[in-house]
Amino acid sequence: AQTVTQSQPEMSVQEAETVTLSCTYDTSENNYYLFWYKQPPSRQMILVIRQEAYKQQNATENRFSVNFQKAAKSFSLKISDSQLGDTAMYFCAFSLPSSGTYKYIFGTGTRLKVLA
Amino acid sequence: KAGVTQTPRYLIKTRGQQVTLSCSPISGHRSVSWYQQTPGQGLQFLFEYFSETQRNKGNFPGRFSGRQFSNSRSEMNVSTLELGDSALYLCASSLELAAQGIQYFGAGTRLSVL
Protein backbone atom coordinates (compact mmCIF):
# COMPACT_ATOMS: atom_id res chain seq x y z
CA ALA A 1 0.00 0.00 0.00
CA GLN A 2 1.12 3.53 -0.71
CA THR A 3 1.86 5.84 2.20
CA VAL A 4 2.95 9.46 2.60
CA THR A 5 4.77 10.57 5.75
CA GLN A 6 5.45 14.10 6.92
CA SER A 7 7.53 13.82 10.07
CA GLN A 8 7.52 17.52 11.02
CA PRO A 9 4.14 18.51 12.49
CA GLU A 10 5.23 22.12 13.03
CA MET A 11 8.05 24.35 11.88
CA SER A 12 8.90 28.00 12.06
CA VAL A 13 11.25 30.20 10.06
CA GLN A 14 12.31 33.82 10.14
CA GLU A 15 11.12 36.03 7.34
CA ALA A 16 13.55 36.09 4.37
CA GLU A 17 15.23 32.85 5.44
CA THR A 18 15.04 29.40 3.84
CA VAL A 19 13.15 26.43 5.19
CA THR A 20 12.84 22.83 4.04
CA LEU A 21 9.81 20.63 4.68
CA SER A 22 10.29 16.87 4.56
CA CYS A 23 8.15 14.22 2.94
CA THR A 24 8.76 10.55 2.38
CA TYR A 25 6.53 8.11 0.57
CA ASP A 26 6.35 4.44 -0.09
CA THR A 27 5.27 2.78 -3.31
CA SER A 28 6.33 -0.06 -5.56
CA GLU A 29 5.05 1.76 -8.63
CA ASN A 30 7.30 3.53 -11.10
CA ASN A 31 4.98 6.11 -12.61
CA TYR A 32 3.42 8.56 -10.20
CA TYR A 33 3.02 12.22 -9.35
CA LEU A 34 4.05 14.05 -6.22
CA PHE A 35 2.56 17.31 -5.03
CA TRP A 36 2.90 19.96 -2.38
CA TYR A 37 -0.31 21.72 -1.46
CA LYS A 38 -0.58 24.78 0.75
CA GLN A 39 -3.55 25.51 3.01
CA PRO A 40 -3.41 29.04 4.46
CA PRO A 41 -5.44 29.93 7.53
CA SER A 42 -8.33 30.93 5.24
CA ARG A 43 -8.51 27.18 4.44
CA GLN A 44 -8.59 27.08 0.63
CA MET A 45 -5.94 24.62 -0.40
CA ILE A 46 -3.86 25.45 -3.44
CA LEU A 47 -1.21 23.60 -5.40
CA VAL A 48 2.34 24.79 -4.77
CA ILE A 49 4.32 22.47 -6.99
CA ARG A 50 4.06 19.18 -8.85
CA GLN A 51 6.72 16.61 -9.76
CA GLU A 52 6.35 13.76 -12.23
CA ALA A 53 8.32 10.72 -11.10
CA TYR A 54 9.78 10.01 -14.55
CA LYS A 55 11.39 13.45 -14.67
CA GLN A 56 14.79 13.59 -13.03
CA GLN A 57 14.91 17.36 -12.95
CA ASN A 58 13.59 18.87 -9.75
CA ALA A 59 10.52 21.05 -10.19
CA THR A 60 10.74 24.72 -9.28
CA GLU A 61 8.11 27.42 -9.01
CA ASN A 62 9.51 30.84 -8.15
CA ARG A 63 10.66 30.64 -4.50
CA PHE A 64 9.51 27.05 -4.16
CA SER A 65 11.62 24.10 -5.23
CA VAL A 66 11.70 20.41 -4.50
CA ASN A 67 14.45 17.92 -3.85
CA PHE A 68 13.16 14.73 -5.41
CA GLN A 69 15.17 11.63 -4.51
CA LYS A 70 13.39 8.76 -6.22
CA ALA A 71 15.58 5.97 -4.90
CA ALA A 72 15.22 7.25 -1.35
CA LYS A 73 11.50 7.98 -1.89
CA SER A 74 11.96 11.46 -0.56
CA PHE A 75 10.27 14.64 -1.77
CA SER A 76 11.20 17.71 0.26
CA LEU A 77 9.99 21.26 -0.34
CA LYS A 78 12.37 24.19 -0.04
CA ILE A 79 10.96 27.67 0.43
CA SER A 80 13.49 30.43 -0.20
CA ASP A 81 13.18 34.03 0.99
CA SER A 82 10.24 33.08 3.24
CA GLN A 83 7.41 35.59 3.40
CA LEU A 84 4.69 36.11 6.00
CA GLY A 85 2.16 34.92 3.42
CA ASP A 86 3.85 31.53 3.37
CA THR A 87 2.39 30.83 6.82
CA ALA A 88 0.15 27.83 6.19
CA MET A 89 -0.32 24.12 6.53
CA TYR A 90 1.64 22.27 3.86
CA PHE A 91 0.53 18.87 2.63
CA CYS A 92 2.60 16.45 0.62
CA ALA A 93 0.54 14.24 -1.69
CA PHE A 94 1.05 11.32 -4.01
CA SER A 95 -1.03 10.05 -6.93
CA LEU A 96 -0.99 7.06 -9.22
CA PRO A 97 -2.34 8.20 -12.59
CA SER A 98 -2.55 4.76 -14.12
CA SER A 99 -4.51 3.22 -11.33
CA GLY A 100 -8.11 2.24 -11.95
CA THR A 101 -8.91 2.81 -8.31
CA TYR A 102 -8.41 5.95 -6.35
CA LYS A 103 -4.84 6.63 -5.45
CA TYR A 104 -4.39 10.19 -4.26
CA ILE A 105 -2.88 10.11 -0.81
CA PHE A 106 -2.09 13.03 1.47
CA GLY A 107 0.33 13.26 4.35
CA THR A 108 -0.80 14.63 7.71
CA GLY A 109 0.68 18.04 7.03
CA THR A 110 3.34 20.40 8.38
CA ARG A 111 2.23 23.65 9.96
CA LEU A 112 4.69 26.36 8.94
CA LYS A 113 4.83 29.70 10.68
CA VAL A 114 6.88 32.52 9.21
CA LEU A 115 8.06 34.94 11.90
CA ALA A 116 8.51 38.68 11.33
CA LYS B 1 -13.01 31.38 -14.35
CA ALA B 2 -14.77 30.82 -11.05
CA GLY B 3 -13.12 28.49 -8.56
CA VAL B 4 -14.62 25.59 -6.66
CA THR B 5 -17.57 26.74 -4.59
CA GLN B 6 -18.79 24.95 -1.50
CA THR B 7 -21.98 25.76 0.35
CA PRO B 8 -22.73 26.32 3.10
CA ARG B 9 -19.49 27.46 4.73
CA TYR B 10 -20.64 26.57 8.23
CA LEU B 11 -23.19 24.15 9.62
CA ILE B 12 -24.26 23.27 13.12
CA LYS B 13 -26.28 20.10 13.57
CA THR B 14 -27.23 17.80 16.41
CA ARG B 15 -26.61 14.09 16.72
CA GLY B 16 -28.97 11.96 14.70
CA GLN B 17 -29.74 14.62 12.11
CA GLN B 18 -28.71 14.45 8.50
CA VAL B 19 -26.88 17.04 6.42
CA THR B 20 -26.28 17.78 2.74
CA LEU B 21 -23.24 19.66 1.51
CA SER B 22 -22.89 21.09 -1.98
CA CYS B 23 -19.93 21.55 -4.29
CA SER B 24 -19.80 23.35 -7.64
CA PRO B 25 -16.62 22.49 -9.54
CA ILE B 26 -14.66 24.66 -11.90
CA SER B 27 -16.41 24.90 -15.26
CA GLY B 28 -15.34 22.04 -17.51
CA HIS B 29 -14.08 19.84 -14.70
CA ARG B 30 -15.67 16.41 -14.66
CA SER B 31 -14.29 14.98 -11.43
CA VAL B 32 -15.29 15.94 -7.92
CA SER B 33 -13.64 14.39 -4.88
CA TRP B 34 -14.68 14.79 -1.26
CA TYR B 35 -12.40 14.77 1.77
CA GLN B 36 -12.86 14.93 5.52
CA GLN B 37 -10.23 16.96 7.33
CA THR B 38 -9.76 16.72 11.09
CA PRO B 39 -6.85 17.89 13.29
CA GLY B 40 -4.08 15.34 13.28
CA GLN B 41 -5.71 13.14 10.63
CA GLY B 42 -4.87 15.10 7.53
CA LEU B 43 -7.23 14.60 4.62
CA GLN B 44 -9.22 11.42 4.50
CA PHE B 45 -10.67 10.55 1.12
CA LEU B 46 -14.43 9.99 1.05
CA PHE B 47 -15.31 9.41 -2.59
CA GLU B 48 -14.81 10.61 -6.13
CA TYR B 49 -17.43 11.22 -8.78
CA PHE B 50 -16.68 11.44 -12.47
CA SER B 51 -19.34 12.07 -15.11
CA GLU B 52 -22.14 11.33 -12.62
CA THR B 53 -20.66 7.97 -11.57
CA GLN B 54 -18.97 7.16 -8.31
CA ARG B 55 -15.56 5.98 -9.38
CA ASN B 56 -13.85 5.47 -6.07
CA LYS B 57 -14.76 5.27 -2.42
CA GLY B 58 -12.75 5.60 0.78
CA ASN B 59 -13.16 3.73 4.06
CA PHE B 60 -16.15 5.53 5.49
CA PRO B 61 -19.43 4.02 6.70
CA GLY B 62 -22.52 3.92 4.51
CA ARG B 63 -23.90 6.96 6.33
CA PHE B 64 -21.71 8.99 3.99
CA SER B 65 -23.04 9.15 0.47
CA GLY B 66 -22.86 11.43 -2.50
CA ARG B 67 -23.98 12.08 -6.00
CA GLN B 68 -23.05 14.12 -9.03
CA PHE B 69 -25.39 15.86 -11.42
CA SER B 70 -25.13 16.27 -15.17
CA ASN B 71 -23.61 19.75 -14.73
CA SER B 72 -20.86 18.16 -12.56
CA ARG B 73 -22.13 19.75 -9.37
CA SER B 74 -21.92 17.33 -6.48
CA GLU B 75 -23.63 16.84 -3.17
CA MET B 76 -22.51 14.89 -0.15
CA ASN B 77 -24.97 13.60 2.41
CA VAL B 78 -24.29 12.39 5.91
CA SER B 79 -27.15 10.67 7.72
CA THR B 80 -27.54 9.94 11.42
CA LEU B 81 -24.82 12.39 12.41
CA GLU B 82 -22.37 11.46 15.15
CA LEU B 83 -20.17 13.72 17.24
CA GLY B 84 -17.14 12.34 15.43
CA ASP B 85 -18.43 13.67 12.12
CA SER B 86 -17.47 17.18 13.18
CA ALA B 87 -14.85 18.21 10.65
CA LEU B 88 -13.97 20.40 7.72
CA TYR B 89 -15.31 18.83 4.53
CA LEU B 90 -13.42 19.74 1.40
CA CYS B 91 -14.29 19.10 -2.16
CA ALA B 92 -11.87 19.25 -5.04
CA SER B 93 -12.41 19.25 -8.76
CA SER B 94 -10.18 18.20 -11.60
CA LEU B 95 -10.38 17.98 -15.37
CA GLU B 96 -9.97 14.23 -15.47
CA LEU B 97 -9.82 11.61 -12.73
CA ALA B 98 -8.19 13.10 -9.65
CA ALA B 99 -5.28 10.67 -9.64
CA GLN B 100 -4.25 11.87 -13.09
CA GLY B 101 -3.31 15.36 -12.04
CA ILE B 102 -4.01 18.53 -10.16
CA GLN B 103 -6.94 19.02 -7.85
CA TYR B 104 -8.50 22.42 -7.17
CA PHE B 105 -10.04 22.77 -3.76
CA GLY B 106 -12.97 24.69 -2.38
CA ALA B 107 -12.84 26.62 0.88
CA GLY B 108 -14.67 23.83 2.68
CA THR B 109 -17.74 23.39 4.83
CA ARG B 110 -17.15 23.40 8.57
CA LEU B 111 -19.60 20.95 10.15
CA SER B 112 -20.11 20.96 13.91
CA VAL B 113 -22.19 18.18 15.44
CA LEU B 114 -23.49 18.90 18.94
mmCIF file of C-alpha atoms in Angstrom:
data_model
loop_
_atom_site.group_PDB
_atom_site.id
_atom_site.type_symbol
_atom_site.label_atom_id
_atom_site.label_comp_id
_atom_site.label_asym_id
_atom_site.label_seq_id
_atom_site.Cartn_x
_atom_site.Cartn_y
_atom_site.Cartn_z
ATOM 1 C CA ALA A 1 0.000 0.000 0.000
ATOM 2 C CA GLN A 2 1.116 3.527 -0.707
ATOM 3 C CA THR A 3 1.865 5.843 2.204
ATOM 4 C CA VAL A 4 2.955 9.456 2.603
ATOM 5 C CA THR A 5 4.772 10.567 5.751
ATOM 6 C CA GLN A 6 5.451 14.097 6.924
ATOM 7 C CA SER A 7 7.531 13.819 10.071
ATOM 8 C CA GLN A 8 7.517 17.516 11.024
ATOM 9 C CA PRO A 9 4.139 18.510 12.491
ATOM 10 C CA GLU A 10 5.228 22.121 13.027
ATOM 11 C CA MET A 11 8.049 24.351 11.880
ATOM 12 C CA SER A 12 8.901 28.005 12.060
ATOM 13 C CA VAL A 13 11.251 30.199 10.056
ATOM 14 C CA GLN A 14 12.313 33.815 10.145
ATOM 15 C CA GLU A 15 11.116 36.033 7.342
ATOM 16 C CA ALA A 16 13.550 36.088 4.375
ATOM 17 C CA GLU A 17 15.226 32.848 5.436
ATOM 18 C CA THR A 18 15.040 29.404 3.839
ATOM 19 C CA VAL A 19 13.149 26.432 5.193
ATOM 20 C CA THR A 20 12.842 22.829 4.044
ATOM 21 C CA LEU A 21 9.808 20.634 4.680
ATOM 22 C CA SER A 22 10.288 16.873 4.561
ATOM 23 C CA CYS A 23 8.147 14.223 2.945
ATOM 24 C CA THR A 24 8.759 10.550 2.382
ATOM 25 C CA TYR A 25 6.527 8.105 0.575
ATOM 26 C CA ASP A 26 6.349 4.440 -0.091
ATOM 27 C CA THR A 27 5.273 2.783 -3.313
ATOM 28 C CA SER A 28 6.333 -0.062 -5.555
ATOM 29 C CA GLU A 29 5.053 1.761 -8.634
ATOM 30 C CA ASN A 30 7.305 3.530 -11.096
ATOM 31 C CA ASN A 31 4.984 6.111 -12.611
ATOM 32 C CA TYR A 32 3.417 8.563 -10.198
ATOM 33 C CA TYR A 33 3.018 12.222 -9.355
ATOM 34 C CA LEU A 34 4.051 14.049 -6.221
ATOM 35 C CA PHE A 35 2.557 17.310 -5.026
ATOM 36 C CA TRP A 36 2.896 19.955 -2.378
ATOM 37 C CA TYR A 37 -0.313 21.724 -1.464
ATOM 38 C CA LYS A 38 -0.582 24.784 0.752
ATOM 39 C CA GLN A 39 -3.549 25.505 3.014
ATOM 40 C CA PRO A 40 -3.410 29.043 4.456
ATOM 41 C CA PRO A 41 -5.438 29.934 7.530
ATOM 42 C CA SER A 42 -8.334 30.926 5.238
ATOM 43 C CA ARG A 43 -8.510 27.184 4.443
ATOM 44 C CA GLN A 44 -8.587 27.081 0.626
ATOM 45 C CA MET A 45 -5.941 24.620 -0.401
ATOM 46 C CA ILE A 46 -3.861 25.446 -3.444
ATOM 47 C CA LEU A 47 -1.213 23.601 -5.399
ATOM 48 C CA VAL A 48 2.344 24.793 -4.771
ATOM 49 C CA ILE A 49 4.319 22.473 -6.986
ATOM 50 C CA ARG A 50 4.061 19.175 -8.849
ATOM 51 C CA GLN A 51 6.716 16.610 -9.764
ATOM 52 C CA GLU A 52 6.350 13.762 -12.234
ATOM 53 C CA ALA A 53 8.321 10.723 -11.105
ATOM 54 C CA TYR A 54 9.777 10.009 -14.548
ATOM 55 C CA LYS A 55 11.391 13.453 -14.667
ATOM 56 C CA GLN A 56 14.790 13.589 -13.033
ATOM 57 C CA GLN A 57 14.914 17.363 -12.947
ATOM 58 C CA ASN A 58 13.593 18.868 -9.749
ATOM 59 C CA ALA A 59 10.519 21.052 -10.193
ATOM 60 C CA THR A 60 10.737 24.723 -9.275
ATOM 61 C CA GLU A 61 8.107 27.425 -9.007
ATOM 62 C CA ASN A 62 9.511 30.840 -8.150
ATOM 63 C CA ARG A 63 10.661 30.644 -4.502
ATOM 64 C CA PHE A 64 9.511 27.050 -4.155
ATOM 65 C CA SER A 65 11.617 24.103 -5.232
ATOM 66 C CA VAL A 66 11.705 20.408 -4.497
ATOM 67 C CA ASN A 67 14.451 17.922 -3.854
ATOM 68 C CA PHE A 68 13.155 14.725 -5.408
ATOM 69 C CA GLN A 69 15.172 11.635 -4.508
ATOM 70 C CA LYS A 70 13.387 8.760 -6.222
ATOM 71 C CA ALA A 71 15.579 5.969 -4.899
ATOM 72 C CA ALA A 72 15.224 7.253 -1.350
ATOM 73 C CA LYS A 73 11.502 7.979 -1.889
ATOM 74 C CA SER A 74 11.965 11.463 -0.563
ATOM 75 C CA PHE A 75 10.268 14.641 -1.770
ATOM 76 C CA SER A 76 11.199 17.715 0.261
ATOM 77 C CA LEU A 77 9.995 21.259 -0.344
ATOM 78 C CA LYS A 78 12.366 24.193 -0.044
ATOM 79 C CA ILE A 79 10.963 27.674 0.429
ATOM 80 C CA SER A 80 13.490 30.426 -0.201
ATOM 81 C CA ASP A 81 13.180 34.025 0.995
ATOM 82 C CA SER A 82 10.241 33.084 3.239
ATOM 83 C CA GLN A 83 7.409 35.589 3.401
ATOM 84 C CA LEU A 84 4.689 36.109 5.995
ATOM 85 C CA GLY A 85 2.158 34.920 3.416
ATOM 86 C CA ASP A 86 3.852 31.530 3.369
ATOM 87 C CA THR A 87 2.391 30.832 6.819
ATOM 88 C CA ALA A 88 0.149 27.829 6.189
ATOM 89 C CA MET A 89 -0.317 24.123 6.526
ATOM 90 C CA TYR A 90 1.636 22.269 3.855
ATOM 91 C CA PHE A 91 0.527 18.872 2.629
ATOM 92 C CA CYS A 92 2.597 16.448 0.623
ATOM 93 C CA ALA A 93 0.541 14.237 -1.693
ATOM 94 C CA PHE A 94 1.049 11.318 -4.014
ATOM 95 C CA SER A 95 -1.033 10.050 -6.926
ATOM 96 C CA LEU A 96 -0.987 7.060 -9.219
ATOM 97 C CA PRO A 97 -2.337 8.199 -12.587
ATOM 98 C CA SER A 98 -2.546 4.755 -14.117
ATOM 99 C CA SER A 99 -4.511 3.220 -11.326
ATOM 100 C CA GLY A 100 -8.112 2.244 -11.955
ATOM 101 C CA THR A 101 -8.910 2.811 -8.314
ATOM 102 C CA TYR A 102 -8.411 5.953 -6.353
ATOM 103 C CA LYS A 103 -4.837 6.632 -5.452
ATOM 104 C CA TYR A 104 -4.388 10.189 -4.262
ATOM 105 C CA ILE A 105 -2.876 10.108 -0.808
ATOM 106 C CA PHE A 106 -2.090 13.033 1.467
ATOM 107 C CA GLY A 107 0.328 13.257 4.351
ATOM 108 C CA THR A 108 -0.797 14.628 7.713
ATOM 109 C CA GLY A 109 0.682 18.044 7.025
ATOM 110 C CA THR A 110 3.345 20.397 8.380
ATOM 111 C CA ARG A 111 2.232 23.646 9.960
ATOM 112 C CA LEU A 112 4.689 26.364 8.937
ATOM 113 C CA LYS A 113 4.830 29.697 10.675
ATOM 114 C CA VAL A 114 6.882 32.523 9.205
ATOM 115 C CA LEU A 115 8.060 34.938 11.899
ATOM 116 C CA ALA A 116 8.508 38.676 11.333
ATOM 117 C CA LYS B 1 -13.009 31.384 -14.347
ATOM 118 C CA ALA B 2 -14.769 30.824 -11.051
ATOM 119 C CA GLY B 3 -13.123 28.493 -8.563
ATOM 120 C CA VAL B 4 -14.615 25.594 -6.659
ATOM 121 C CA THR B 5 -17.568 26.739 -4.590
ATOM 122 C CA GLN B 6 -18.790 24.949 -1.496
ATOM 123 C CA THR B 7 -21.983 25.764 0.349
ATOM 124 C CA PRO B 8 -22.729 26.323 3.103
ATOM 125 C CA ARG B 9 -19.492 27.463 4.728
ATOM 126 C CA TYR B 10 -20.642 26.571 8.225
ATOM 127 C CA LEU B 11 -23.192 24.149 9.618
ATOM 128 C CA ILE B 12 -24.262 23.267 13.117
ATOM 129 C CA LYS B 13 -26.283 20.097 13.568
ATOM 130 C CA THR B 14 -27.230 17.796 16.410
ATOM 131 C CA ARG B 15 -26.607 14.089 16.722
ATOM 132 C CA GLY B 16 -28.970 11.960 14.698
ATOM 133 C CA GLN B 17 -29.739 14.621 12.113
ATOM 134 C CA GLN B 18 -28.713 14.449 8.500
ATOM 135 C CA VAL B 19 -26.885 17.044 6.422
ATOM 136 C CA THR B 20 -26.280 17.782 2.742
ATOM 137 C CA LEU B 21 -23.240 19.661 1.506
ATOM 138 C CA SER B 22 -22.888 21.092 -1.982
ATOM 139 C CA CYS B 23 -19.931 21.550 -4.295
ATOM 140 C CA SER B 24 -19.798 23.352 -7.637
ATOM 141 C CA PRO B 25 -16.618 22.492 -9.539
ATOM 142 C CA ILE B 26 -14.656 24.661 -11.899
ATOM 143 C CA SER B 27 -16.411 24.901 -15.261
ATOM 144 C CA GLY B 28 -15.340 22.039 -17.506
ATOM 145 C CA HIS B 29 -14.081 19.840 -14.703
ATOM 146 C CA ARG B 30 -15.671 16.412 -14.661
ATOM 147 C CA SER B 31 -14.288 14.977 -11.431
ATOM 148 C CA VAL B 32 -15.293 15.943 -7.917
ATOM 149 C CA SER B 33 -13.642 14.388 -4.883
ATOM 150 C CA TRP B 34 -14.679 14.793 -1.265
ATOM 151 C CA TYR B 35 -12.399 14.770 1.772
ATOM 152 C CA GLN B 36 -12.859 14.927 5.521
ATOM 153 C CA GLN B 37 -10.231 16.959 7.332
ATOM 154 C CA THR B 38 -9.762 16.719 11.090
ATOM 155 C CA PRO B 39 -6.854 17.892 13.288
ATOM 156 C CA GLY B 40 -4.075 15.340 13.279
ATOM 157 C CA GLN B 41 -5.708 13.144 10.625
ATOM 158 C CA GLY B 42 -4.867 15.104 7.527
ATOM 159 C CA LEU B 43 -7.231 14.603 4.624
ATOM 160 C CA GLN B 44 -9.222 11.417 4.499
ATOM 161 C CA PHE B 45 -10.671 10.547 1.124
ATOM 162 C CA LEU B 46 -14.432 9.992 1.052
ATOM 163 C CA PHE B 47 -15.307 9.409 -2.585
ATOM 164 C CA GLU B 48 -14.810 10.610 -6.130
ATOM 165 C CA TYR B 49 -17.428 11.216 -8.776
ATOM 166 C CA PHE B 50 -16.683 11.444 -12.467
ATOM 167 C CA SER B 51 -19.343 12.070 -15.114
ATOM 168 C CA GLU B 52 -22.141 11.330 -12.620
ATOM 169 C CA THR B 53 -20.660 7.975 -11.568
ATOM 170 C CA GLN B 54 -18.966 7.156 -8.305
ATOM 171 C CA ARG B 55 -15.556 5.983 -9.383
ATOM 172 C CA ASN B 56 -13.855 5.465 -6.072
ATOM 173 C CA LYS B 57 -14.762 5.275 -2.417
ATOM 174 C CA GLY B 58 -12.751 5.596 0.783
ATOM 175 C CA ASN B 59 -13.164 3.729 4.058
ATOM 176 C CA PHE B 60 -16.146 5.533 5.486
ATOM 177 C CA PRO B 61 -19.428 4.022 6.699
ATOM 178 C CA GLY B 62 -22.515 3.920 4.508
ATOM 179 C CA ARG B 63 -23.898 6.962 6.331
ATOM 180 C CA PHE B 64 -21.711 8.990 3.993
ATOM 181 C CA SER B 65 -23.044 9.153 0.469
ATOM 182 C CA GLY B 66 -22.864 11.435 -2.503
ATOM 183 C CA ARG B 67 -23.981 12.079 -6.004
ATOM 184 C CA GLN B 68 -23.053 14.121 -9.035
ATOM 185 C CA PHE B 69 -25.385 15.860 -11.419
ATOM 186 C CA SER B 70 -25.132 16.268 -15.171
ATOM 187 C CA ASN B 71 -23.608 19.754 -14.731
ATOM 188 C CA SER B 72 -20.862 18.156 -12.559
ATOM 189 C CA ARG B 73 -22.129 19.753 -9.367
ATOM 190 C CA SER B 74 -21.917 17.327 -6.482
ATOM 191 C CA GLU B 75 -23.628 16.836 -3.172
ATOM 192 C CA MET B 76 -22.508 14.887 -0.147
ATOM 193 C CA ASN B 77 -24.969 13.595 2.408
ATOM 194 C CA VAL B 78 -24.289 12.386 5.915
ATOM 195 C CA SER B 79 -27.146 10.667 7.715
ATOM 196 C CA THR B 80 -27.541 9.938 11.423
ATOM 197 C CA LEU B 81 -24.824 12.385 12.408
ATOM 198 C CA GLU B 82 -22.374 11.460 15.149
ATOM 199 C CA LEU B 83 -20.165 13.723 17.236
ATOM 200 C CA GLY B 84 -17.135 12.336 15.427
ATOM 201 C CA ASP B 85 -18.433 13.668 12.122
ATOM 202 C CA SER B 86 -17.472 17.184 13.181
ATOM 203 C CA ALA B 87 -14.847 18.207 10.650
ATOM 204 C CA LEU B 88 -13.970 20.396 7.717
ATOM 205 C CA TYR B 89 -15.309 18.825 4.535
ATOM 206 C CA LEU B 90 -13.416 19.741 1.400
ATOM 207 C CA CYS B 91 -14.287 19.096 -2.160
ATOM 208 C CA ALA B 92 -11.870 19.250 -5.042
ATOM 209 C CA SER B 93 -12.410 19.251 -8.760
ATOM 210 C CA SER B 94 -10.177 18.198 -11.604
ATOM 211 C CA LEU B 95 -10.379 17.977 -15.371
ATOM 212 C CA GLU B 96 -9.974 14.231 -15.469
ATOM 213 C CA LEU B 97 -9.817 11.612 -12.732
ATOM 214 C CA ALA B 98 -8.192 13.101 -9.646
ATOM 215 C CA ALA B 99 -5.279 10.669 -9.640
ATOM 216 C CA GLN B 100 -4.251 11.873 -13.087
ATOM 217 C CA GLY B 101 -3.306 15.365 -12.039
ATOM 218 C CA ILE B 102 -4.011 18.534 -10.160
ATOM 219 C CA GLN B 103 -6.943 19.023 -7.848
ATOM 220 C CA TYR B 104 -8.496 22.419 -7.172
ATOM 221 C CA PHE B 105 -10.035 22.773 -3.758
ATOM 222 C CA GLY B 106 -12.966 24.687 -2.384
ATOM 223 C CA ALA B 107 -12.844 26.619 0.882
ATOM 224 C CA GLY B 108 -14.672 23.826 2.684
ATOM 225 C CA THR B 109 -17.744 23.393 4.827
ATOM 226 C CA ARG B 110 -17.154 23.398 8.572
ATOM 227 C CA LEU B 111 -19.603 20.952 10.153
ATOM 228 C CA SER B 112 -20.110 20.964 13.908
ATOM 229 C CA VAL B 113 -22.190 18.184 15.437
ATOM 230 C CA LEU B 114 -23.491 18.898 18.940
#
